[in-house]
mmCIF file of C-alpha atoms in Angstrom:
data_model
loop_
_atom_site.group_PDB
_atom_site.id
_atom_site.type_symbol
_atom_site.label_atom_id
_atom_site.label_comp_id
_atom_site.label_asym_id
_atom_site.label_seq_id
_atom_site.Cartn_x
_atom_site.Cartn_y
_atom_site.Cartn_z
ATOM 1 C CA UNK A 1 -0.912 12.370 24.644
ATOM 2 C CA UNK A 2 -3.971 14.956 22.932
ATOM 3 C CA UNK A 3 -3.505 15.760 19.326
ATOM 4 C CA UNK A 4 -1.534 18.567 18.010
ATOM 5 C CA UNK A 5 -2.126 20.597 14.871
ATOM 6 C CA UNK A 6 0.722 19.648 11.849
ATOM 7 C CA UNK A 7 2.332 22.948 11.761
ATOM 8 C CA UNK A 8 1.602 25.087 8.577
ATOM 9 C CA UNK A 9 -0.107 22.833 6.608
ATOM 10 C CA UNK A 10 -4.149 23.397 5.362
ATOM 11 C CA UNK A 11 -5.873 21.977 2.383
ATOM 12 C CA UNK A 12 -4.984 18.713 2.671
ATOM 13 C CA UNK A 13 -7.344 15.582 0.600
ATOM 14 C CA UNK A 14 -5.082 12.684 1.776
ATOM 15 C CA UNK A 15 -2.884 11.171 4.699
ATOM 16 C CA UNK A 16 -0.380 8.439 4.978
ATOM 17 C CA UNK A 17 1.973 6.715 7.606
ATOM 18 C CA UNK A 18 5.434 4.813 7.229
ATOM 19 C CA UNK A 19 6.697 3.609 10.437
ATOM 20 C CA UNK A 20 8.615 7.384 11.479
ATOM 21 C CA UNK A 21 7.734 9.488 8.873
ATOM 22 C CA UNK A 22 4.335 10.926 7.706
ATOM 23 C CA UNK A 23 2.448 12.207 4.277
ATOM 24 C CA UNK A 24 -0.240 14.457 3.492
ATOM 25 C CA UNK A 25 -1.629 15.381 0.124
ATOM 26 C CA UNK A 26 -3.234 18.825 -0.620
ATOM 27 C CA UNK A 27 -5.713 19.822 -3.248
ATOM 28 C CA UNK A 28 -3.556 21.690 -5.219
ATOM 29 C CA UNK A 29 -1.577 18.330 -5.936
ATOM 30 C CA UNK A 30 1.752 18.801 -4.074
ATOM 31 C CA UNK A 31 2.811 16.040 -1.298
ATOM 32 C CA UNK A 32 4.525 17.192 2.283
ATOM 33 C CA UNK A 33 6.172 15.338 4.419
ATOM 34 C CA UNK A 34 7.698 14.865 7.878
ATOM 35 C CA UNK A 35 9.548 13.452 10.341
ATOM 36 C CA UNK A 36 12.548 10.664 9.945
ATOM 37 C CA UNK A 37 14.585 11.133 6.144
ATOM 38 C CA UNK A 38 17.348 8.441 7.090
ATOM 39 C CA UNK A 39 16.766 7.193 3.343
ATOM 40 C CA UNK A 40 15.217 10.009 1.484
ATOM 41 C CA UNK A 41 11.904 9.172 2.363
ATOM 42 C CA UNK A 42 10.204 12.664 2.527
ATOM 43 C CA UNK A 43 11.758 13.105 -1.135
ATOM 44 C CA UNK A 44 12.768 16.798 -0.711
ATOM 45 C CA UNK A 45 16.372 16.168 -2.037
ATOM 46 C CA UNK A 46 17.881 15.049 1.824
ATOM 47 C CA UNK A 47 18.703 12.852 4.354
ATOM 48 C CA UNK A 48 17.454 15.482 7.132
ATOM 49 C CA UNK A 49 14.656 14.531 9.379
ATOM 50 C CA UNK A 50 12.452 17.315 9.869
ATOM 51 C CA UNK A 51 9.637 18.424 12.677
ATOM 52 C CA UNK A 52 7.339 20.053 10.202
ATOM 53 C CA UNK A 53 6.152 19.137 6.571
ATOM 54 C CA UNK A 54 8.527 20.143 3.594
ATOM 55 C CA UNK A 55 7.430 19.930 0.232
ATOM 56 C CA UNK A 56 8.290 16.713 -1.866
ATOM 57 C CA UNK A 57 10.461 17.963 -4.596
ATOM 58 C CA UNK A 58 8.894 18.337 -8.283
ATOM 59 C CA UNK A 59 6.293 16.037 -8.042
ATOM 60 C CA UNK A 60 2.575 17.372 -8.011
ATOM 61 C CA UNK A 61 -0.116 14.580 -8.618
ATOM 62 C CA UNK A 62 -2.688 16.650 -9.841
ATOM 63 C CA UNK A 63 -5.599 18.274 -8.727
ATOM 64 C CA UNK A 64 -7.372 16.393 -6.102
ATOM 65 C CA UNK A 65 -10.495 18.683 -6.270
ATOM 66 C CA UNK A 66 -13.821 17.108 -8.386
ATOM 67 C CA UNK A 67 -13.907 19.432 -11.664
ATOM 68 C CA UNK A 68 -16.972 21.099 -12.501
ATOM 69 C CA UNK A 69 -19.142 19.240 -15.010
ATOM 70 C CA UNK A 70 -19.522 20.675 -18.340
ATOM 71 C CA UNK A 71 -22.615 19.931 -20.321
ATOM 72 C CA UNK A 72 -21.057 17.750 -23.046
ATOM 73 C CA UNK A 73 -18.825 15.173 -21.397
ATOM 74 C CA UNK A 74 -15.520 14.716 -22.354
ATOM 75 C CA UNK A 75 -14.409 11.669 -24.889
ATOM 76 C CA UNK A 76 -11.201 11.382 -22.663
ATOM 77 C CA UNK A 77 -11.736 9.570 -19.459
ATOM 78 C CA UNK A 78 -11.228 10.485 -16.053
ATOM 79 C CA UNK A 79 -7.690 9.862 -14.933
ATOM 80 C CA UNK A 80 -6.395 8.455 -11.576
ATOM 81 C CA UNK A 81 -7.668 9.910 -8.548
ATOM 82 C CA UNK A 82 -4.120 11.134 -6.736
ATOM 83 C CA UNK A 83 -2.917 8.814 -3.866
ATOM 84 C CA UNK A 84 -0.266 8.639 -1.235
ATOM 85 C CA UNK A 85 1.287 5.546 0.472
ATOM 86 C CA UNK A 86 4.035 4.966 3.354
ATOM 87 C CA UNK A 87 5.851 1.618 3.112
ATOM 88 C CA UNK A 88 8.572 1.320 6.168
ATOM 89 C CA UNK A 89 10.817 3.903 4.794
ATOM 90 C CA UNK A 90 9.936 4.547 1.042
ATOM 91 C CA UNK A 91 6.777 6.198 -0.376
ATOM 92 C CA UNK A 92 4.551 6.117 -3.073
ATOM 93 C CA UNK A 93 2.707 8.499 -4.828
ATOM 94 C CA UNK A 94 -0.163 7.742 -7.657
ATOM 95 C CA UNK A 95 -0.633 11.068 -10.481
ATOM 96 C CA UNK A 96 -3.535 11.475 -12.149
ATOM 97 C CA UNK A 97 -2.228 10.332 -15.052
ATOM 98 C CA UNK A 98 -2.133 6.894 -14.122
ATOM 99 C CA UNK A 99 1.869 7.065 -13.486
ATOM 100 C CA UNK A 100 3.300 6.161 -10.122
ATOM 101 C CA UNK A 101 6.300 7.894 -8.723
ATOM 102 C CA UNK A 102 7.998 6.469 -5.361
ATOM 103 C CA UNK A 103 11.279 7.287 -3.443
ATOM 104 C CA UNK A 104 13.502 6.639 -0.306
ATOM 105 C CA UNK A 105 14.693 3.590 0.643
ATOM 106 C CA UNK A 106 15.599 0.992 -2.459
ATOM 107 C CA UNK A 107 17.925 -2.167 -1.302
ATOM 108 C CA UNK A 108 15.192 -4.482 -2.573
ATOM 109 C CA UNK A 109 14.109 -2.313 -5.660
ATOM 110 C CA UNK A 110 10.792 -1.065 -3.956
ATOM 111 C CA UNK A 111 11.082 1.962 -5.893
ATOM 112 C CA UNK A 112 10.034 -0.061 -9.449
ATOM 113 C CA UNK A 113 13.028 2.130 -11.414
ATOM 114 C CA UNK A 114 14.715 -0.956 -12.162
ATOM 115 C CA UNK A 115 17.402 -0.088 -9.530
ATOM 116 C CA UNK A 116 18.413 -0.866 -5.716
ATOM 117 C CA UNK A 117 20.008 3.037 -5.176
ATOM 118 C CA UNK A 118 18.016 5.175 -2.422
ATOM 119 C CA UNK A 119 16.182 8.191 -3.890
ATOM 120 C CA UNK A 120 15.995 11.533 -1.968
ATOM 121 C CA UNK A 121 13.769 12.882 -4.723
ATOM 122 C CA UNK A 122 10.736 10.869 -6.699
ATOM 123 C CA UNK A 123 11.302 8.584 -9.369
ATOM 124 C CA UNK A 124 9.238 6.835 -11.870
ATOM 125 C CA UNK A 125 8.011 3.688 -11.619
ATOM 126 C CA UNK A 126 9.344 1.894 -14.629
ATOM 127 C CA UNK A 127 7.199 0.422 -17.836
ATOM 128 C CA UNK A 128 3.912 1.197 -15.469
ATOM 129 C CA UNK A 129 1.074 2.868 -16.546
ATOM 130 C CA UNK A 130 -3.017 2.991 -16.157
ATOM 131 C CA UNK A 131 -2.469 2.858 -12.441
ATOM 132 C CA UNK A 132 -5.423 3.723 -10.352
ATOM 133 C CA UNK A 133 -4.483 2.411 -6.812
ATOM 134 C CA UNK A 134 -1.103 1.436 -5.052
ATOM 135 C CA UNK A 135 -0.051 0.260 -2.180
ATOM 136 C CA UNK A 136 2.982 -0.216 0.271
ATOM 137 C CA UNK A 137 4.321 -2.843 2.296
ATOM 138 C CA UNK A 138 7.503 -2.876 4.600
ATOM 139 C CA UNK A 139 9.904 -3.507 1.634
ATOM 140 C CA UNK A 140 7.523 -4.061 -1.031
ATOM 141 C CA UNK A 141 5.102 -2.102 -3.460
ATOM 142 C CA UNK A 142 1.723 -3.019 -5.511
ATOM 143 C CA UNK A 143 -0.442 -1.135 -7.817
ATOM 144 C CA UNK A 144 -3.762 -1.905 -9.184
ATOM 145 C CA UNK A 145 -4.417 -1.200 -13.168
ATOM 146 C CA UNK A 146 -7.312 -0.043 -14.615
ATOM 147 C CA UNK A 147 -7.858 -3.277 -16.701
ATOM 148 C CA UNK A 148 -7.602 -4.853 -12.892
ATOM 149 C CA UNK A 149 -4.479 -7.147 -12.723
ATOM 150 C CA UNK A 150 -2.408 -6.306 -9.713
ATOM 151 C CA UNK A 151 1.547 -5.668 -10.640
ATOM 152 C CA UNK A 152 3.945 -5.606 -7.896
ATOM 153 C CA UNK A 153 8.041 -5.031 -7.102
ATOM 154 C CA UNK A 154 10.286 -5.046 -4.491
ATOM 155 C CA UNK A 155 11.188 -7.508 -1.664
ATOM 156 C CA UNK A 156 9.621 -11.055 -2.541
ATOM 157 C CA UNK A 157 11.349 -12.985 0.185
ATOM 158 C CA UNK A 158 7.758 -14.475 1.851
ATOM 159 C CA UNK A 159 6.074 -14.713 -2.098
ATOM 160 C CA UNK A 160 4.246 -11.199 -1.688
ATOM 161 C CA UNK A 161 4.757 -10.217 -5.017
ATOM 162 C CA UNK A 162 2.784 -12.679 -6.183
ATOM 163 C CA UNK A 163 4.066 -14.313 -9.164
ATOM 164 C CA UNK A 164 4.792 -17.474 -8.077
ATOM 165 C CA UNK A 165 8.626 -16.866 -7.049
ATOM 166 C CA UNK A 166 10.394 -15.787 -4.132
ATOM 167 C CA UNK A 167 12.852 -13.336 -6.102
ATOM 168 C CA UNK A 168 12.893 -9.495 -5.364
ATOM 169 C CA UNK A 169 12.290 -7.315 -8.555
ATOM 170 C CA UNK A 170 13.204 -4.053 -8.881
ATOM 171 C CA UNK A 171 10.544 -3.303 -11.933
ATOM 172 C CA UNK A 172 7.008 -4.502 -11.550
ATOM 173 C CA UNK A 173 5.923 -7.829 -12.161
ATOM 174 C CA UNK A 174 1.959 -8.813 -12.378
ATOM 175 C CA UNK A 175 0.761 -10.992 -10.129
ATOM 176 C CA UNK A 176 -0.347 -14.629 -11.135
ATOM 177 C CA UNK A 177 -3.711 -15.708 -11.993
ATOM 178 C CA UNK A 178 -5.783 -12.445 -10.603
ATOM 179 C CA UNK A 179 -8.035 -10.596 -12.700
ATOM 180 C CA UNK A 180 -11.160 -7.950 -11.907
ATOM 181 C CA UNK A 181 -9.722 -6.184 -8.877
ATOM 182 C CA UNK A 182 -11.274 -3.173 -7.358
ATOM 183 C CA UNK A 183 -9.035 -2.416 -4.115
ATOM 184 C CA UNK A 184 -5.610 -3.623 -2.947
ATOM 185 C CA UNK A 185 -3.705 -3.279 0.379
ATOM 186 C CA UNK A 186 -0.304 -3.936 1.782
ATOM 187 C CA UNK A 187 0.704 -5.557 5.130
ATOM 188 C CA UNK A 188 4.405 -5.611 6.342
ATOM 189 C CA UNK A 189 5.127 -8.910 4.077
ATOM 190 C CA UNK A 190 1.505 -9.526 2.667
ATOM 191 C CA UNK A 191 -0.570 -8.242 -0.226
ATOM 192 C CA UNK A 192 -4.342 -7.999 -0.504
ATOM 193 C CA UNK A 193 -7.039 -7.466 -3.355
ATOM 194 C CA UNK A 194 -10.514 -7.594 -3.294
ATOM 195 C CA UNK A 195 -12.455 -8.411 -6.539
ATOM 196 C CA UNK A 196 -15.374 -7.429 -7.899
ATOM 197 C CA UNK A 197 -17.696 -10.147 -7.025
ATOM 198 C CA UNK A 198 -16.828 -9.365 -3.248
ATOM 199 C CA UNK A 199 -14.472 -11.723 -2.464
ATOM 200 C CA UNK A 200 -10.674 -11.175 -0.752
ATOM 201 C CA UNK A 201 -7.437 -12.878 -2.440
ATOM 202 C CA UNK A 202 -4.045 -12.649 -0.482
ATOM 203 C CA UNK A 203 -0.323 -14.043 -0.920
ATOM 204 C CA UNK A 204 2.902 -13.763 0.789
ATOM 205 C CA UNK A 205 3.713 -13.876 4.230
ATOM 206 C CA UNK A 206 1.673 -16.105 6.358
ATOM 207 C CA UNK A 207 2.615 -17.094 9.347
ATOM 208 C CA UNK A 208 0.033 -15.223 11.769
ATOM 209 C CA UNK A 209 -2.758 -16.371 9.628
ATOM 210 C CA UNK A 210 -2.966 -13.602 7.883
ATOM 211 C CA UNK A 211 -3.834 -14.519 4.292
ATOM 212 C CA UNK A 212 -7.084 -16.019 6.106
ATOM 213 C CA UNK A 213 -7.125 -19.547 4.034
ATOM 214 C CA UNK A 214 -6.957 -21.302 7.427
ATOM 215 C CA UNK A 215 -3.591 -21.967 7.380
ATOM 216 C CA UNK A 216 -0.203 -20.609 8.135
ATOM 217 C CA UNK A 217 1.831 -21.251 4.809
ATOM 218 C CA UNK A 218 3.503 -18.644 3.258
ATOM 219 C CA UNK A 219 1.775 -18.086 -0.674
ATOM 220 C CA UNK A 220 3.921 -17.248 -3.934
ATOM 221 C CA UNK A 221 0.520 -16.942 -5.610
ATOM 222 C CA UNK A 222 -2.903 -15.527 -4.408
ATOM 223 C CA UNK A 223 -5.553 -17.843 -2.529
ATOM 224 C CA UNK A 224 -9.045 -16.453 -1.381
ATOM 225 C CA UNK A 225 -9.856 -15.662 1.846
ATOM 226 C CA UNK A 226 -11.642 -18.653 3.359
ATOM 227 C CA UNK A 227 -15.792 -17.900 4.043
ATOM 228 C CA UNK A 228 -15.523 -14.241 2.904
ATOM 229 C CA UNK A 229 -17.882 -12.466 0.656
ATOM 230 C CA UNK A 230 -19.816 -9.451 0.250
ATOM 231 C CA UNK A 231 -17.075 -7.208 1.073
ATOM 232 C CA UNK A 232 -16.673 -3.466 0.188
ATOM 233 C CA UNK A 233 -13.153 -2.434 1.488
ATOM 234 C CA UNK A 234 -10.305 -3.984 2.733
ATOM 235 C CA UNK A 235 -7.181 -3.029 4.698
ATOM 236 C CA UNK A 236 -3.587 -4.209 6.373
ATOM 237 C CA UNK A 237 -1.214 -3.735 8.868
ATOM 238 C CA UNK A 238 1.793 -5.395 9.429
ATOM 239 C CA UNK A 239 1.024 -8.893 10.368
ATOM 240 C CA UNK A 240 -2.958 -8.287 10.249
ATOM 241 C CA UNK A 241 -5.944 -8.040 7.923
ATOM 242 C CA UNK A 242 -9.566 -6.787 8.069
ATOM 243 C CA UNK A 243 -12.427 -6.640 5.601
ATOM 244 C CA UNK A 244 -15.950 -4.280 5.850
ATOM 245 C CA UNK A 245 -18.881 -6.508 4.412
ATOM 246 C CA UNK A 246 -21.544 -4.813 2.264
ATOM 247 C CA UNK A 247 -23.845 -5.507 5.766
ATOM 248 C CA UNK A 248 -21.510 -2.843 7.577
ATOM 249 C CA UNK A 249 -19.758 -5.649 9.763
ATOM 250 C CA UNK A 250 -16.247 -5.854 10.021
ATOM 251 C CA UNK A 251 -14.134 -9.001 9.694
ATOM 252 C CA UNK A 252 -10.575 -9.229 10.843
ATOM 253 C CA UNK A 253 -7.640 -12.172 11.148
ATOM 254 C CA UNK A 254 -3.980 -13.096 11.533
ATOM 255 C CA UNK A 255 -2.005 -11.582 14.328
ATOM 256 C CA UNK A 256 -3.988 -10.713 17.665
ATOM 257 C CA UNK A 257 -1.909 -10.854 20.671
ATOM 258 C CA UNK A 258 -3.040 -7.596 21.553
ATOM 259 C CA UNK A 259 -6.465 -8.217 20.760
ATOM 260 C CA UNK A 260 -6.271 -6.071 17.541
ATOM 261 C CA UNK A 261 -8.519 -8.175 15.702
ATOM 262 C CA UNK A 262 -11.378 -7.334 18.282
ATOM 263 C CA UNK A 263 -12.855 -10.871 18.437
ATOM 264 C CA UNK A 264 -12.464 -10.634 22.894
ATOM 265 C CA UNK A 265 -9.436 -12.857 22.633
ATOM 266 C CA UNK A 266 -6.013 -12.747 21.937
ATOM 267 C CA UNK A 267 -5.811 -15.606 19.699
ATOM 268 C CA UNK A 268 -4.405 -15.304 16.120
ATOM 269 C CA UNK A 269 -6.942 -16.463 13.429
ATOM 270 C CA UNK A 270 -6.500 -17.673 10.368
ATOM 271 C CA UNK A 271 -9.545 -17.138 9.188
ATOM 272 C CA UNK A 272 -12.115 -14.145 9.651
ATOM 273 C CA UNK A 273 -13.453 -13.362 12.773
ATOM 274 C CA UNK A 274 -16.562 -10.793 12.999
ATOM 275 C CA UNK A 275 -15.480 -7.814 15.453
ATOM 276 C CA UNK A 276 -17.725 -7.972 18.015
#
């Protein structure tokens, strides 16, 4: 019920959180992981669940440390920043190189390599490159390109892959219609992005309210989020979404019988509410 220190385990840049296992990613590029491996998810070759971080197996993202500037800048730009995701039991990694690497479990092709077989170690996410963001869902993966079109696999049963179908994929597929996109997260069955001119799009699962387009219709294709702008970052949880607005207010909706979207009621909304 107080924190406790992950055991043996310093220099970490990043965290992430399926629902029973956990990620971190260190400096020096490698990935640990702990807790349950019923499908491979902690990618260290095995089905063992284990109490303290192992090492995922031959994968290192590259460094996550800023490089010193040198007085004549390089003609080659920057790669991806390196990123970690958790979906329910798969994960995600993003390498510097714009590549993205993913492995556990696979029955609806979330691992984009064009297969449904469970990997205990990482594999490549096929025909995908330029990457420069990703996200995870339940059963279901996105990544954001540097040209910013949104490409997603895996399960498609509620439309949250996003072009326009309800079939799974097991190999990325873009998603319809969407264009300049700066950030993009995952729910359990929904996908966000947020553009560049502020506004939210979301698609796929939608019966809490939670694509905010004041309704409660599942979407094979994006819609915006309805009387949204000026936002800066956006973020989801299972059946749930919340923005921060360039004015530092918060904006949440879909699922709130616990009161998570922090409006004073328990009322889902389908469409934003400011957090009081």
């Amino acid at each position: 019920t107080t924190p406790v220190q992950v055991s043996g385990l310093s220099g970490a840049t990043a965290i992430a959180a399926g629902e029973h296992h956990t990620l971190a990613l260190k400096s020096d590029g490698t990935v640990w992981a702990w807790g349950e491996n019923s499908d491979g998810q902690l990618g260290d070759g095995t089905t063992t669940n284990r109490t303290t971080p192992v090492q995922v197996s031959g994968l290192n993202l590259g460094s996550t440390t800023t490089p010193t500037p040198t007085p004549t800048p390089s003609p080659t730009p920057l790669g991806a920043t390196p990123q970690i995701a958790a979906g329910d039991f798969h994960t995600v990694a993003l390498k510097s190189d714009g590549t993205v690497w993913a492995w556990g479990y696979n029955s609806y092709g979330q691992l984009g390599d064009g297969t449904t077989t469970n990997r205990t170690t990482p594999v490549q996410v096929s025909s995908l490159s330029g990457a420069t963001a990703i996200a995870a869902g339940y059963y279901h993966t996105a990544a954001l390109k540097s040209d910013g079109t949104v490409w997603a696999w895996g399960y498609n049963g509620y439309g949250q892959l996003g072009d326009g179908t309800y079939t799974d994929s097991s190999t990325p597929v873009q998603v319809y219609g969407l264009s300049g996109v700066t950030a993009i997260a995952a729910g359990a069955f929904h996908t966000l992005a947020l553009k560049s001119d502020g506004t939210v799009w979301a698609w796929g699962y939608n019966s809490y309210g939670q694509l905010g387009d004041g309704t409660t219709t599942n979407r094979t294709t994006p819609v915006q989020v309805s009387g949204l702008s000026g936002v800066t970052a956006i973020a989801a949880e299972e059946h749930r979404t919340a923005a921060l607005k360039s004015d530092g207010t918060v904006w949440a909706w879909g699922r709130n019988d616990f009161g998570q979207l922090g409006d004073g009621t328990t009322t889902n909304r389908t469409t934003p509410v400011q957090v009081s």
